[in-house]
Tab-separated table of C-alpha atoms in Angstrom:
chain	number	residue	atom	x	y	z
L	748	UNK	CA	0.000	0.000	0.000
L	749	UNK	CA	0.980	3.529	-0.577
L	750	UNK	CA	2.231	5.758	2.315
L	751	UNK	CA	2.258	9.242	2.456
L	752	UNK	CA	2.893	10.591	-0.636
L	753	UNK	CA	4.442	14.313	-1.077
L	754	UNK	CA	5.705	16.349	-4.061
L	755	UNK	CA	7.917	17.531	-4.885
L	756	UNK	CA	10.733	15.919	-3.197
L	757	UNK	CA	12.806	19.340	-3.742
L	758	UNK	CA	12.093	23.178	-4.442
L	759	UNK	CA	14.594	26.062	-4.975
L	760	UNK	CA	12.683	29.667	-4.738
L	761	UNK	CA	14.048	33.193	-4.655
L	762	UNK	CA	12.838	35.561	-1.742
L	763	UNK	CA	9.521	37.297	-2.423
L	764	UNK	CA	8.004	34.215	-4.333
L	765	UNK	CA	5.446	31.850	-3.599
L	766	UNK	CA	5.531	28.325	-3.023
L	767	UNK	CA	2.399	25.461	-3.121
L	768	UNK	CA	3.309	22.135	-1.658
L	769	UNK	CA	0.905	18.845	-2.215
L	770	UNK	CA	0.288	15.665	-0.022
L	771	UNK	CA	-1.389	12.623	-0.356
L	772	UNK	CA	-2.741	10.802	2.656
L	773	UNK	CA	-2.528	7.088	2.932
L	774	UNK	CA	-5.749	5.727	1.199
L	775	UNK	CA	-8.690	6.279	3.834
L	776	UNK	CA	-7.038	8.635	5.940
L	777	UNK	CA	-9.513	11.906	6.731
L	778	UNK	CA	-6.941	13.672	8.846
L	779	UNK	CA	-3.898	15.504	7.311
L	780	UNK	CA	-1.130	17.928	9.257
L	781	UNK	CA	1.522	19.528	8.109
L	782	UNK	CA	4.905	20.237	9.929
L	783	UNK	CA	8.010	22.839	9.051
L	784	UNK	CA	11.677	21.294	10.285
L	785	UNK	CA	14.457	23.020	10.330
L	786	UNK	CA	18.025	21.825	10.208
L	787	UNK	CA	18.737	19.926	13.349
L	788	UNK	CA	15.395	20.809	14.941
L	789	UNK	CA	12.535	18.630	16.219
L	790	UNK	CA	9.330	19.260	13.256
L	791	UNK	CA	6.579	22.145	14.637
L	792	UNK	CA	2.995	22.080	14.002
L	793	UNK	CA	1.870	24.401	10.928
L	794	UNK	CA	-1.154	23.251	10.611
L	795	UNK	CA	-4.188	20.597	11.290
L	796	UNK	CA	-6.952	19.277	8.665
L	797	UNK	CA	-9.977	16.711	9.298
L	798	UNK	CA	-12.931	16.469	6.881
L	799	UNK	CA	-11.947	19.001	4.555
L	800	UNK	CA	-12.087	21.300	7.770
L	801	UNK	CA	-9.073	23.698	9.562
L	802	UNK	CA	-8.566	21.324	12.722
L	803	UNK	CA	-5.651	23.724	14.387
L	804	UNK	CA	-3.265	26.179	13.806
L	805	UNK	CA	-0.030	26.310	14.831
L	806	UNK	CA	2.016	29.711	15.432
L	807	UNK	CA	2.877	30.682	11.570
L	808	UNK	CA	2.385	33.928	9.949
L	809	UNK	CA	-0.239	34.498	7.550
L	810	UNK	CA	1.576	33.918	4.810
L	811	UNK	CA	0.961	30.143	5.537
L	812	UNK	CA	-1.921	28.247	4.215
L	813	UNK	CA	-3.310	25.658	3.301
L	814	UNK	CA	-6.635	23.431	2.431
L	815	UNK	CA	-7.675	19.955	1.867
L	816	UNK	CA	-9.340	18.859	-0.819
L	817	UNK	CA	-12.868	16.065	-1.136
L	818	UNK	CA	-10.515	13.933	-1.783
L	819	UNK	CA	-8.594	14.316	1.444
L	820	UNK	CA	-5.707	15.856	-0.506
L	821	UNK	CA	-4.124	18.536	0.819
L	822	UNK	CA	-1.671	21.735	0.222
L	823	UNK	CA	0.009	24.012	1.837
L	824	UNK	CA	0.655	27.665	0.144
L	825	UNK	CA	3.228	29.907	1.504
L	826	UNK	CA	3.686	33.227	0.103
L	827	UNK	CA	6.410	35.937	-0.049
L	828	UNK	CA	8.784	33.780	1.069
L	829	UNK	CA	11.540	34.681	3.251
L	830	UNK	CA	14.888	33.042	3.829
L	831	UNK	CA	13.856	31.417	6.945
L	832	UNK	CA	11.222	29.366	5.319
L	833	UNK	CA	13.947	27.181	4.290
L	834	UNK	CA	13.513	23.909	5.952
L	835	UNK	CA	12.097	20.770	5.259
L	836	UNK	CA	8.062	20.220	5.453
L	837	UNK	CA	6.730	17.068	6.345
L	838	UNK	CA	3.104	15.818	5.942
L	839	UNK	CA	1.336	13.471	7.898
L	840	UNK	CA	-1.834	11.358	7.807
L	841	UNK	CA	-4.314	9.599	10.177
L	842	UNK	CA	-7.310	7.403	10.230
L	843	UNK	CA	-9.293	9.722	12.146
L	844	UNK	CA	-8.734	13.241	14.349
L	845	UNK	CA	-7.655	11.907	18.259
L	846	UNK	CA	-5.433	11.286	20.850
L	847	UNK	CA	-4.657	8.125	21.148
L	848	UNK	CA	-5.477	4.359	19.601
L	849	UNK	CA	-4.383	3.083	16.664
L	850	UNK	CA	-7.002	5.128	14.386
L	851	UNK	CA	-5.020	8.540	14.957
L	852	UNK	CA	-1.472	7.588	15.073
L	853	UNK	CA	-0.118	9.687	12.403
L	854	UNK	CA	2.006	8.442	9.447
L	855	UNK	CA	4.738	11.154	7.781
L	856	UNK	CA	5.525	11.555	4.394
L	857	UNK	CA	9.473	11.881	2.985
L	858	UNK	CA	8.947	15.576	3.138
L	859	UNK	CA	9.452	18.563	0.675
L	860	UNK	CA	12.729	20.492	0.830
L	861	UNK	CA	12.424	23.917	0.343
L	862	UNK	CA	15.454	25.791	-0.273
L	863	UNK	CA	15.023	29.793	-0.411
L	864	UNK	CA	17.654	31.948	-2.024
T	1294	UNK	CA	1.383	21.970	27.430
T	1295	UNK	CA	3.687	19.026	28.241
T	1296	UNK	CA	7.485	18.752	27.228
T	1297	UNK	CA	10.556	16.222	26.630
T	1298	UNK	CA	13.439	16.325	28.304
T	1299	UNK	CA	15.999	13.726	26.235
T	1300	UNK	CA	19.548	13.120	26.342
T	1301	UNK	CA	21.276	14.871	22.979
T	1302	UNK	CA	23.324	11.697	22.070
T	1303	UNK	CA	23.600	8.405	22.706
T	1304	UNK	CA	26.194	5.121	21.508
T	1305	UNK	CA	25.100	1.622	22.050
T	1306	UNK	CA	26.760	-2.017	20.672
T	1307	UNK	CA	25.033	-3.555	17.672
T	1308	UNK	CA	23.107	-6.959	18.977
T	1309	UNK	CA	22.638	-4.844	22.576
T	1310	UNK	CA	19.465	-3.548	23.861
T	1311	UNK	CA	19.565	0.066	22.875
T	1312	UNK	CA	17.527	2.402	26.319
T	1313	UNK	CA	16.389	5.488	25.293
T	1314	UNK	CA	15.271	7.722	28.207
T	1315	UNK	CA	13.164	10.409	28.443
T	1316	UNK	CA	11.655	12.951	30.776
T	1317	UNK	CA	7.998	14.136	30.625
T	1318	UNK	CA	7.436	15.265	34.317
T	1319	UNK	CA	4.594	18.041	33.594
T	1320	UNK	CA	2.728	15.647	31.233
T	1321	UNK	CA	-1.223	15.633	31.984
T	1322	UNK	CA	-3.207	12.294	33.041
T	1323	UNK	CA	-4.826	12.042	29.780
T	1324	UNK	CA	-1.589	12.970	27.621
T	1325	UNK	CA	-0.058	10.108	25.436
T	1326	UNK	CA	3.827	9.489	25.306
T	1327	UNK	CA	4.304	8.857	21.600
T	1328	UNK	CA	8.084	7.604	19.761
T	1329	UNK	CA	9.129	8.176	16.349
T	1330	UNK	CA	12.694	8.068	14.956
T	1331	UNK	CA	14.093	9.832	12.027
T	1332	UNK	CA	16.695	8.581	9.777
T	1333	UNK	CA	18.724	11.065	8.132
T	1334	UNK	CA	16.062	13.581	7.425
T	1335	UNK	CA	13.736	11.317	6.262
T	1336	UNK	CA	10.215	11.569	7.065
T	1337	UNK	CA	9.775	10.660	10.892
T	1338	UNK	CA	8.842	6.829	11.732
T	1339	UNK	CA	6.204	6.034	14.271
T	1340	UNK	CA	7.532	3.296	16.652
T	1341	UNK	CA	4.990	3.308	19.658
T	1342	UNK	CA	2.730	4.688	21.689
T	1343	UNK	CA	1.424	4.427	25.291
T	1344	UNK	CA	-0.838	6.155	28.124
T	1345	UNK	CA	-0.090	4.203	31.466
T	1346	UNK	CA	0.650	0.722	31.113
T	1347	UNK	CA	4.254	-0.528	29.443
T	1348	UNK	CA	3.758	-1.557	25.770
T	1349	UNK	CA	5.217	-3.733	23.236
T	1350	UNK	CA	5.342	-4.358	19.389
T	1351	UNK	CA	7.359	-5.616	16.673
T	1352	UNK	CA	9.822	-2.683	16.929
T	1353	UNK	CA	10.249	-1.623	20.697
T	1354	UNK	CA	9.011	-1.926	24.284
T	1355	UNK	CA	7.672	1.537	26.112
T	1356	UNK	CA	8.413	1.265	29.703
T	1357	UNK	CA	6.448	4.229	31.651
T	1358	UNK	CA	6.908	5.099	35.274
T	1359	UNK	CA	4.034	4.304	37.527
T	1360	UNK	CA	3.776	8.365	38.206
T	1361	UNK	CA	3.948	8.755	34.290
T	1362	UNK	CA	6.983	11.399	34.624
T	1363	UNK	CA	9.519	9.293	32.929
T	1364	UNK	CA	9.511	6.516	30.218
T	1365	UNK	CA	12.074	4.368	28.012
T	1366	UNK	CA	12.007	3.181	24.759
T	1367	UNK	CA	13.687	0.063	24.231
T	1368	UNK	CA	15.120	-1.423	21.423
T	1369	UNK	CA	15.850	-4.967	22.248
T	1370	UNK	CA	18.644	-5.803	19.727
T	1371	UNK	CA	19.858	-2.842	18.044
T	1372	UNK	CA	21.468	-3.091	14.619
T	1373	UNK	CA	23.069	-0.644	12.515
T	1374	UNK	CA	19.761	0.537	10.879
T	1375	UNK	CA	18.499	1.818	14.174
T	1376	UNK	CA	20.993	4.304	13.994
T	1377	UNK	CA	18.896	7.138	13.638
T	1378	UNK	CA	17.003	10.374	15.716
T	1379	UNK	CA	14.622	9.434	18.390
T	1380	UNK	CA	11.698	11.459	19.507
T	1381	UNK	CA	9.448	10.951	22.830
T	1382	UNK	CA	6.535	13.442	21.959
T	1383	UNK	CA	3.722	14.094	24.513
T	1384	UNK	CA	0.619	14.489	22.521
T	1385	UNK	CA	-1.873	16.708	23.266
T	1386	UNK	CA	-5.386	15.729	24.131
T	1387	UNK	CA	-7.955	18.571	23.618
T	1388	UNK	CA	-9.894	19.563	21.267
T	1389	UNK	CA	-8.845	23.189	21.578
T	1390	UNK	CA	-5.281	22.168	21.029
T	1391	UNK	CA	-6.298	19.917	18.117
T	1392	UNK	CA	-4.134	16.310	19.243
T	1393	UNK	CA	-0.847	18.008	18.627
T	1394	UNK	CA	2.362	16.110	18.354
T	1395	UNK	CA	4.802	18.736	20.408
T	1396	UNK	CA	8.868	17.681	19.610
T	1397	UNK	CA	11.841	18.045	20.989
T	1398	UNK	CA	15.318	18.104	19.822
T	1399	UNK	CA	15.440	14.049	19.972
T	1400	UNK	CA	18.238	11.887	21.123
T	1401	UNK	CA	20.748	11.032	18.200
T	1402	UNK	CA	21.121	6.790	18.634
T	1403	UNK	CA	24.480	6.018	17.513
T	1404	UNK	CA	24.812	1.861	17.268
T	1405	UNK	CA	28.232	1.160	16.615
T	1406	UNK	CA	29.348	-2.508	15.060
């Protein structure tokens, strides 16, 4: 079975532009969050999707955004990009929107490397 | 919220049991202790999970303290593809913090032949 799928594997963008980033969830996954690492750093919270529907928010500008799709798709837009942005983002998929059990465990993606110049 | 507290580094013998500690002592009575390793930047691998009692699957054991401040991840035989970053994340439970995972900096496993 498919994991978490995530394109593309790299990006190199100049400051000032703006960047979409796409995720697949494992195949009847509803839930979808998405996480910003940088270099030698643990992965923080961006953001949190469930049912198509903005779940939580972590503390990112406004420049960050994302949706997901019927499909449970999802992206994540980030605009006028900065030089800081750099990092790698990771996506992540559950069963269902919880704690604990096996239904909400959440599965991560190879991530998108974003390199700003 | 609840945080880790993890040792930066750690070396253990290829074939030995590999004990990861970590520290959670603010963690909440309904808060999960959640593992997940990270090989060279890859996207992070879930090992385990647990609320109060010890655990155990095909990857690992998760001992937790009786007062839930402390737990350890064990690897029973550690080979060279364990070498990797290890997380112990507390997650979140409410709604109004939406089940976050909350990292730390990780201990890097070093298994040496």
């Amino acid at each position: 079975d498919a994991g978490v799928t995530q394109s593309p594997t790299h990006l190199i963008k100049t400051r000032g532009q703006h960047v979409t980033l796409r995720c697949s969830p494992i195949s009847g996954h509803k839930s979808v969050s998405w996480y910003q690492q940088v270099l030698g750093q643990g992965p923080q919270f961006i953001f949190q999707y469930y049912e198509k529907e903005e779940r939580g928010r972590g503390n990112f500008p406004d420049r960050f955004s994302a949706r997901q799709f019927p499909n449970y798709s999802s992206e994540l837009n980030v605009n006028a990009l900065l030089l800081g942005d750099s990092a790698l983002y990771l996506c992540a998929s559950s069963l269902e929107l919880g704690a604990g059990g096996v239904y909400n465990i959440q599965y991560f993606g190879a991530g998108t490397r974003l390199s700003v110049l | 919220d609840a945080k880790t507290t993890q040792p930066p580094s750690m070396d253990c013998a290829e074939g030995r049991a590999a004990n990861l500690p970590c520290n959670h002592s603010t963690i909440s009575g309904n808060e999960y202790v959640y593992w997940y390793r990270q090989i060279h930047s890859q996207g992070p691998q879930y090992i385990i999970h647990g609320l109060k009692n010890n655990e155990t699957n095909e990857m690992a054991s998760l001992i937790i303290t009786e007062d839930r401040k402390s737990s350890t991840l064990i690897l029973p035989h550690a080979t060279l593809r364990d070498t990797a970053v290890y997380y112990c994340i507390v997650r979140v439970v409410s709604r109004v913090s939406n089940y976050q995972l909350i990292w730390g900096a990780g201990t890097k496993l070093i298994i040496k032949p």
